[in-house]
Short mmCIF file of C-alpha atoms in Angstrom, two decimals:
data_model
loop_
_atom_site.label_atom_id
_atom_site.label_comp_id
_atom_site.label_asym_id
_atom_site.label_seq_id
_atom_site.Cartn_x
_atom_site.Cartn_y
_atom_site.Cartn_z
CA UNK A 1 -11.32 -58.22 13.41
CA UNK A 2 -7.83 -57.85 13.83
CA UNK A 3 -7.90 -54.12 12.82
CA UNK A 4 -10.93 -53.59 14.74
CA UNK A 5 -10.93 -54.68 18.53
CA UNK A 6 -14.52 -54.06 18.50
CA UNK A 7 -15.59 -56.17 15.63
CA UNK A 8 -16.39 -60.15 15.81
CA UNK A 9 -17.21 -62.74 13.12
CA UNK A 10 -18.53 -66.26 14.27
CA UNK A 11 -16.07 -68.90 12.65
CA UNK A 12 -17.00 -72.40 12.25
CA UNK A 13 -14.16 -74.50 12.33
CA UNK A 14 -12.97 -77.49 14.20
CA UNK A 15 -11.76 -77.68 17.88
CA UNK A 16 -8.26 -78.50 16.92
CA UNK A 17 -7.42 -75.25 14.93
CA UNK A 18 -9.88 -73.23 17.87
CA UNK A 19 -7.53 -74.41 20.34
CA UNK A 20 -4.52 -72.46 18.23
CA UNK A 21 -2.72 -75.29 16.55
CA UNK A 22 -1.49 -75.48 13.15
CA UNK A 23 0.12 -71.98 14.32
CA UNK A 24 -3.80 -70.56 14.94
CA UNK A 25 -1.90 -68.98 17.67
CA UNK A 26 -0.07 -65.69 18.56
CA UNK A 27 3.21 -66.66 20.92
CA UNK A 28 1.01 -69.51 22.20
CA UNK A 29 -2.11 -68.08 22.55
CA UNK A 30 -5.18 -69.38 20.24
CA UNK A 31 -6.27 -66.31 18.17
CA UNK A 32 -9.99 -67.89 18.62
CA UNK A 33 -10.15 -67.66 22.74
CA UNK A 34 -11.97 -70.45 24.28
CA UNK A 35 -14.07 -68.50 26.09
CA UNK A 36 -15.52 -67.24 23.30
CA UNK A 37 -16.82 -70.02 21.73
CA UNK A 38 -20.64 -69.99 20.86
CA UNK A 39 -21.35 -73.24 20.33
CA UNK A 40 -19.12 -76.68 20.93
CA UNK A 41 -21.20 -79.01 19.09
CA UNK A 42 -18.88 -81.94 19.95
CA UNK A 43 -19.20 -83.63 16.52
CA UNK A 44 -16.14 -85.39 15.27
CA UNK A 45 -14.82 -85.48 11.87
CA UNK A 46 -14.48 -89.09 12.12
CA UNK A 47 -18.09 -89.12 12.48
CA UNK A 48 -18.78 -86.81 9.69
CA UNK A 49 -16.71 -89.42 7.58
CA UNK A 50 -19.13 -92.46 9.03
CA UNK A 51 -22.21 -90.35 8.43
CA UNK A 52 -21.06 -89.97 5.20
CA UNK A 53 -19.85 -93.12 3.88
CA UNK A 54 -23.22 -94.80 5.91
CA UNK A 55 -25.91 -92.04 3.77
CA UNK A 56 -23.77 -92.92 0.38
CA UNK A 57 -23.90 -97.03 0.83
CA UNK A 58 -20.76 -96.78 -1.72
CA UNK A 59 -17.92 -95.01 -2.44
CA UNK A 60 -14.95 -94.71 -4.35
CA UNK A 61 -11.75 -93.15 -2.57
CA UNK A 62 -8.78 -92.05 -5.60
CA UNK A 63 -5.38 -90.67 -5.18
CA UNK A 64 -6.20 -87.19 -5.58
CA UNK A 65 -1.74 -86.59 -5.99
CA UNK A 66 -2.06 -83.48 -3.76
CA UNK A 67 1.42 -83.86 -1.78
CA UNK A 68 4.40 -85.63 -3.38
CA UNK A 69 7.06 -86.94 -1.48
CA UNK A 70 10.26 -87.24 -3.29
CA UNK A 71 13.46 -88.70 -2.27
CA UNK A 72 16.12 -86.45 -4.28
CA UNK A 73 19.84 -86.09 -3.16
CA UNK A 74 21.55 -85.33 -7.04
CA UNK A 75 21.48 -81.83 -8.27
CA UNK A 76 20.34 -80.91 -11.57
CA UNK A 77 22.08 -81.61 -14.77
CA UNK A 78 23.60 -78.96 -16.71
CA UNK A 79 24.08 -78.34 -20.74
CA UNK A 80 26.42 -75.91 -21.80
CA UNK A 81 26.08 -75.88 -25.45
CA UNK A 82 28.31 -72.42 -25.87
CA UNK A 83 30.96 -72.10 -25.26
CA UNK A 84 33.06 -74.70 -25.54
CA UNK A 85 36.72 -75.95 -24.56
CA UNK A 86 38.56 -74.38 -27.46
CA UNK A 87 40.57 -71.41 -28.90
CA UNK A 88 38.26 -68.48 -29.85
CA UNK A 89 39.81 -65.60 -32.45
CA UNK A 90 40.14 -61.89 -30.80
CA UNK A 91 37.40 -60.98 -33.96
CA UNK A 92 34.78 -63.83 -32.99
CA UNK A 93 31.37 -63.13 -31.87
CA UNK A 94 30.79 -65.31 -28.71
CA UNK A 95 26.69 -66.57 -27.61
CA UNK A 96 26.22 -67.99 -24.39
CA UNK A 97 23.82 -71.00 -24.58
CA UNK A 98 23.36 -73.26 -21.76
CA UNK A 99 20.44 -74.86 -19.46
CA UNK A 100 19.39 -77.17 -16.86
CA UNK A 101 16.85 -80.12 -15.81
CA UNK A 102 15.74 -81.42 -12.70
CA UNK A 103 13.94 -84.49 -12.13
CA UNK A 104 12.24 -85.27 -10.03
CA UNK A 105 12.25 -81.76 -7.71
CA UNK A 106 12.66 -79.48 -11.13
CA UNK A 107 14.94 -76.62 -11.75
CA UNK A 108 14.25 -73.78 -9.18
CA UNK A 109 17.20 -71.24 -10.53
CA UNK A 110 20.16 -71.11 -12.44
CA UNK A 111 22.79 -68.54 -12.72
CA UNK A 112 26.14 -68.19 -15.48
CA UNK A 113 29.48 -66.43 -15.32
CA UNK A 114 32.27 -65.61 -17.25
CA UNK A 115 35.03 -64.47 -15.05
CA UNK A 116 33.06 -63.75 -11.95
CA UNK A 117 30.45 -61.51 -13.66
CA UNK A 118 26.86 -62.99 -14.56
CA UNK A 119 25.72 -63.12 -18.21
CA UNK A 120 22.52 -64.54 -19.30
CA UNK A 121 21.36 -67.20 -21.54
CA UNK A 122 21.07 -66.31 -25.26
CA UNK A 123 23.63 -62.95 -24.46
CA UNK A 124 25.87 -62.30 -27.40
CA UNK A 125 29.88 -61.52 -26.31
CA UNK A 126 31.84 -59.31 -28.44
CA UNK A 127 35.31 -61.28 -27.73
CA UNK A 128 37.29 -57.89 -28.74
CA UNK A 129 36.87 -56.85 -25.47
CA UNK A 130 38.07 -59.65 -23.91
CA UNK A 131 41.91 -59.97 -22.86
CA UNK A 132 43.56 -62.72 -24.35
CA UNK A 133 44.24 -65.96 -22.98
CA UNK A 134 42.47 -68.26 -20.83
CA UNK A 135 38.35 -67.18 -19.49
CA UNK A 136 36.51 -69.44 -17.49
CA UNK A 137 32.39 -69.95 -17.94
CA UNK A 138 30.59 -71.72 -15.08
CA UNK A 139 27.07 -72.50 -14.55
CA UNK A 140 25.54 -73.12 -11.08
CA UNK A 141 21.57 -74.93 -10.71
CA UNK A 142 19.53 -75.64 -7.89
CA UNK A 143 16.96 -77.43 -7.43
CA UNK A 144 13.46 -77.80 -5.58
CA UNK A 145 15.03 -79.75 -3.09
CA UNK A 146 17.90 -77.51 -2.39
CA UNK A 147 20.69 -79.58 -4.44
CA UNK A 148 23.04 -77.83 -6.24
CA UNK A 149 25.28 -78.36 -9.28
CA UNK A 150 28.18 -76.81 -10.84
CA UNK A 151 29.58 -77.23 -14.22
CA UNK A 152 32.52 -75.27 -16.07
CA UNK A 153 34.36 -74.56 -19.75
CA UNK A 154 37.27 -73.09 -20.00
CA UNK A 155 38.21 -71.66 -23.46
CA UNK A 156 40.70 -69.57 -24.82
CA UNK A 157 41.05 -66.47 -26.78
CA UNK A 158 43.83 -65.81 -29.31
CA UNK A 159 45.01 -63.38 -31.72
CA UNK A 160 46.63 -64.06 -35.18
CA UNK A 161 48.43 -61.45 -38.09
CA UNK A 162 44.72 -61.80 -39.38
CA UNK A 163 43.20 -60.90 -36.69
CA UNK A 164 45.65 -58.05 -35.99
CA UNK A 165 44.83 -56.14 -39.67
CA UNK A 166 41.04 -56.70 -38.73
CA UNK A 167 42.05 -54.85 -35.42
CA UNK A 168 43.52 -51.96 -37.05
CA UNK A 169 40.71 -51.58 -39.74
CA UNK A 170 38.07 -51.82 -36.74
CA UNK A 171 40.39 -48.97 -34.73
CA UNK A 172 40.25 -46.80 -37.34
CA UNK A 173 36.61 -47.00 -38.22
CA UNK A 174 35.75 -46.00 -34.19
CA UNK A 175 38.58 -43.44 -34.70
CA UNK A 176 41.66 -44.87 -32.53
CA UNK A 177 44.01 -44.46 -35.29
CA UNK A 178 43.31 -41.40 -36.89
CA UNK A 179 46.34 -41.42 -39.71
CA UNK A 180 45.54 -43.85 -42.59
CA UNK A 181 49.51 -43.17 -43.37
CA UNK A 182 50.05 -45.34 -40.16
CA UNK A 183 47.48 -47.29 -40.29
CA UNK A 184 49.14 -48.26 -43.50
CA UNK A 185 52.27 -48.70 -42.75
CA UNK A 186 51.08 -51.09 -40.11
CA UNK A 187 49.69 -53.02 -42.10
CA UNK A 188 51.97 -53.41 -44.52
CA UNK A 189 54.45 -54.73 -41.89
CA UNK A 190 51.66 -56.96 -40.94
CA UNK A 191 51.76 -58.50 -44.64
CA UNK A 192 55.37 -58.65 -44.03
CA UNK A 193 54.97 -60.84 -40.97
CA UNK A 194 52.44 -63.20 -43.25
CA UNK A 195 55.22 -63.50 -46.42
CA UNK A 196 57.62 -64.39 -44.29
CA UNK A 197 55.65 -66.90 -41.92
CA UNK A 198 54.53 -68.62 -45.36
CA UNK A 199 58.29 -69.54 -46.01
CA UNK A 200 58.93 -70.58 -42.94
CA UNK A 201 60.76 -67.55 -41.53
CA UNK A 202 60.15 -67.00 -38.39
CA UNK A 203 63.10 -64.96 -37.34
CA UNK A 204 62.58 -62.63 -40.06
CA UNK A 205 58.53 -62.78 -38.53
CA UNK A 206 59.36 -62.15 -35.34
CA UNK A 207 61.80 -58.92 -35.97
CA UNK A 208 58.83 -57.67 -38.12
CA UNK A 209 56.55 -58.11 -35.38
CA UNK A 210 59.16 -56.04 -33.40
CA UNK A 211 58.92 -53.54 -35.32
CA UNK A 212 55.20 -53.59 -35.97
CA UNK A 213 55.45 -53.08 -32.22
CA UNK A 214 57.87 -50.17 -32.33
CA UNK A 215 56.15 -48.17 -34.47
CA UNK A 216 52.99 -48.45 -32.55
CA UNK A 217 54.57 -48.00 -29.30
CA UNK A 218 55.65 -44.35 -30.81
CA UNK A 219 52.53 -43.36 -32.13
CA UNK A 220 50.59 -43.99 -28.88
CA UNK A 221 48.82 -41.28 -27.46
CA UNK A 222 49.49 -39.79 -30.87
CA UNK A 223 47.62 -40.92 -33.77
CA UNK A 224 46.76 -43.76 -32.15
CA UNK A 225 44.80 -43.83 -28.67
CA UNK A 226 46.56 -45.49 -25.47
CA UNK A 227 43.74 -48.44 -25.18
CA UNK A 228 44.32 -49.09 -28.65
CA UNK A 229 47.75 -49.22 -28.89
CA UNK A 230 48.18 -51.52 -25.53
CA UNK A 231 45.58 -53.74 -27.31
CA UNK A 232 47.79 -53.58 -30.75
CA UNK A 233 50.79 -54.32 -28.42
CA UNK A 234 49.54 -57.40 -26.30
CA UNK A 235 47.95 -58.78 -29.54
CA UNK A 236 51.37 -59.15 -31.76
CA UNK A 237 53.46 -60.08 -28.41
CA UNK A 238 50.56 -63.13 -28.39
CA UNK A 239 51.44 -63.62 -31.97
CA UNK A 240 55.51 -63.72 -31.44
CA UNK A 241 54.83 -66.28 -28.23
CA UNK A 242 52.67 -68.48 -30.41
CA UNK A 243 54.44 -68.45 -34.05
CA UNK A 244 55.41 -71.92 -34.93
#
């Protein structure tokens, strides 16, 4: 007993493991010492078999399937169903859906980031806390047999004039912009922007946009908080560098 020096058990068991093989052994050493051994009754397994086989007359040996031996050098294949390769609005709703399969070896873990920081399958992304431009999604899988595989989307998120007015309404319902006098006034340059973009003006757009800018560049850290504002900001800058 090996938390009791002065307890024994007899163990039956065959000469190969007694003799500390099949790491029966401590640095060497069989954990059964030989010179312990009770009785050696010299009977082989192989003759255990004969006996056997000789008393039954008949028998019928099957694949039992026990051990497998599989020959598998290709990682496992990965499905990214969301997101995909395309431009995303600054108000979308973003769910990450993806998986993997493995065969032969089968899928042992897989792992998904966007940016560097791990999401999970099935996790819903709020995309108005996301910066915009370009966000990379990669999913790693490995399998059984220690083969990896990588696969990545890139996508993009964008902001429009729409997008901007949803932006404002959503800042002043969590209380960034706490003066519906400027939040209406930004708006209404907003509409502005969207008149003249409709008749082909973009000049007339852009120095809108300016000013759209201007006037939230003054009011921040006023009536409207610093985040929000930088947000407001970066969003109609996007909108000037993409107007067509």
């Amino acid at each position: 007993d090996f938390n009791d020096a002065s307890t024994y058990y007899n163990v039956s068991t065959v000469n190969y493991l007694a003799a500390g093989s099949c790491n029966f052994n401590d640095a060497g050493k069989t954990l059964w010492p030989l010179d312990q051994i009770v009785a050696d009754t010299q009977y082989y397994v192989r003759d255990a078999v004969i006996d056997y086989i000789t008393y039954k007359g008949i028998v019928s040996p099957a694949i039992e399937g026990r051990l497998n031996f599989i020959t598998d050098t290709a990682g496992p294949v990965i499905t990214i169903t969301s997101p995909v390769a395309k431009d995303y609005l600054r108000t979308d709703t973003l769910t990450f859906n993806f998986g993997a399969t493995d065969v032969p070896a089968g899928v042992k873990k897989i792992e998904a980031k966007l940016d560097g920081s791990l999401v999970t399958n099935g996790q819903s992304l709020d995309l108005f806390i996301l910066a915009l431009g370009e966000h990379t999604f990669t999913v790693n899988a490995w399998d059984k047999a220690g083969n990896q595989s990588t696969q990545s989307v890139t996508f993009t998120v964008s902001a429009t004039v729409d997008t901007l007015v949803t932006s404002i309404n959503r800042f002043v319902a969590e209380g960034k912009i706490d003066n519906s006098g400027i939040r209406n006034s930004l708006v209404k340059k907003l509409q502005g922007v969207q008149d003249a973009v409709k008749k082909g003006q973009l000049v007339p757009a852009i120095n809108k946009l300016q000013a759209f800018i201007n006037e939230v560049q003054a009011q921040s850290g006023k009536h409207i908080t610093t985040d929000a504002a930088n947000q407001l900001i970066a969003d109609a800058q996007w909108v000037i560098a993409h107007l067509k």
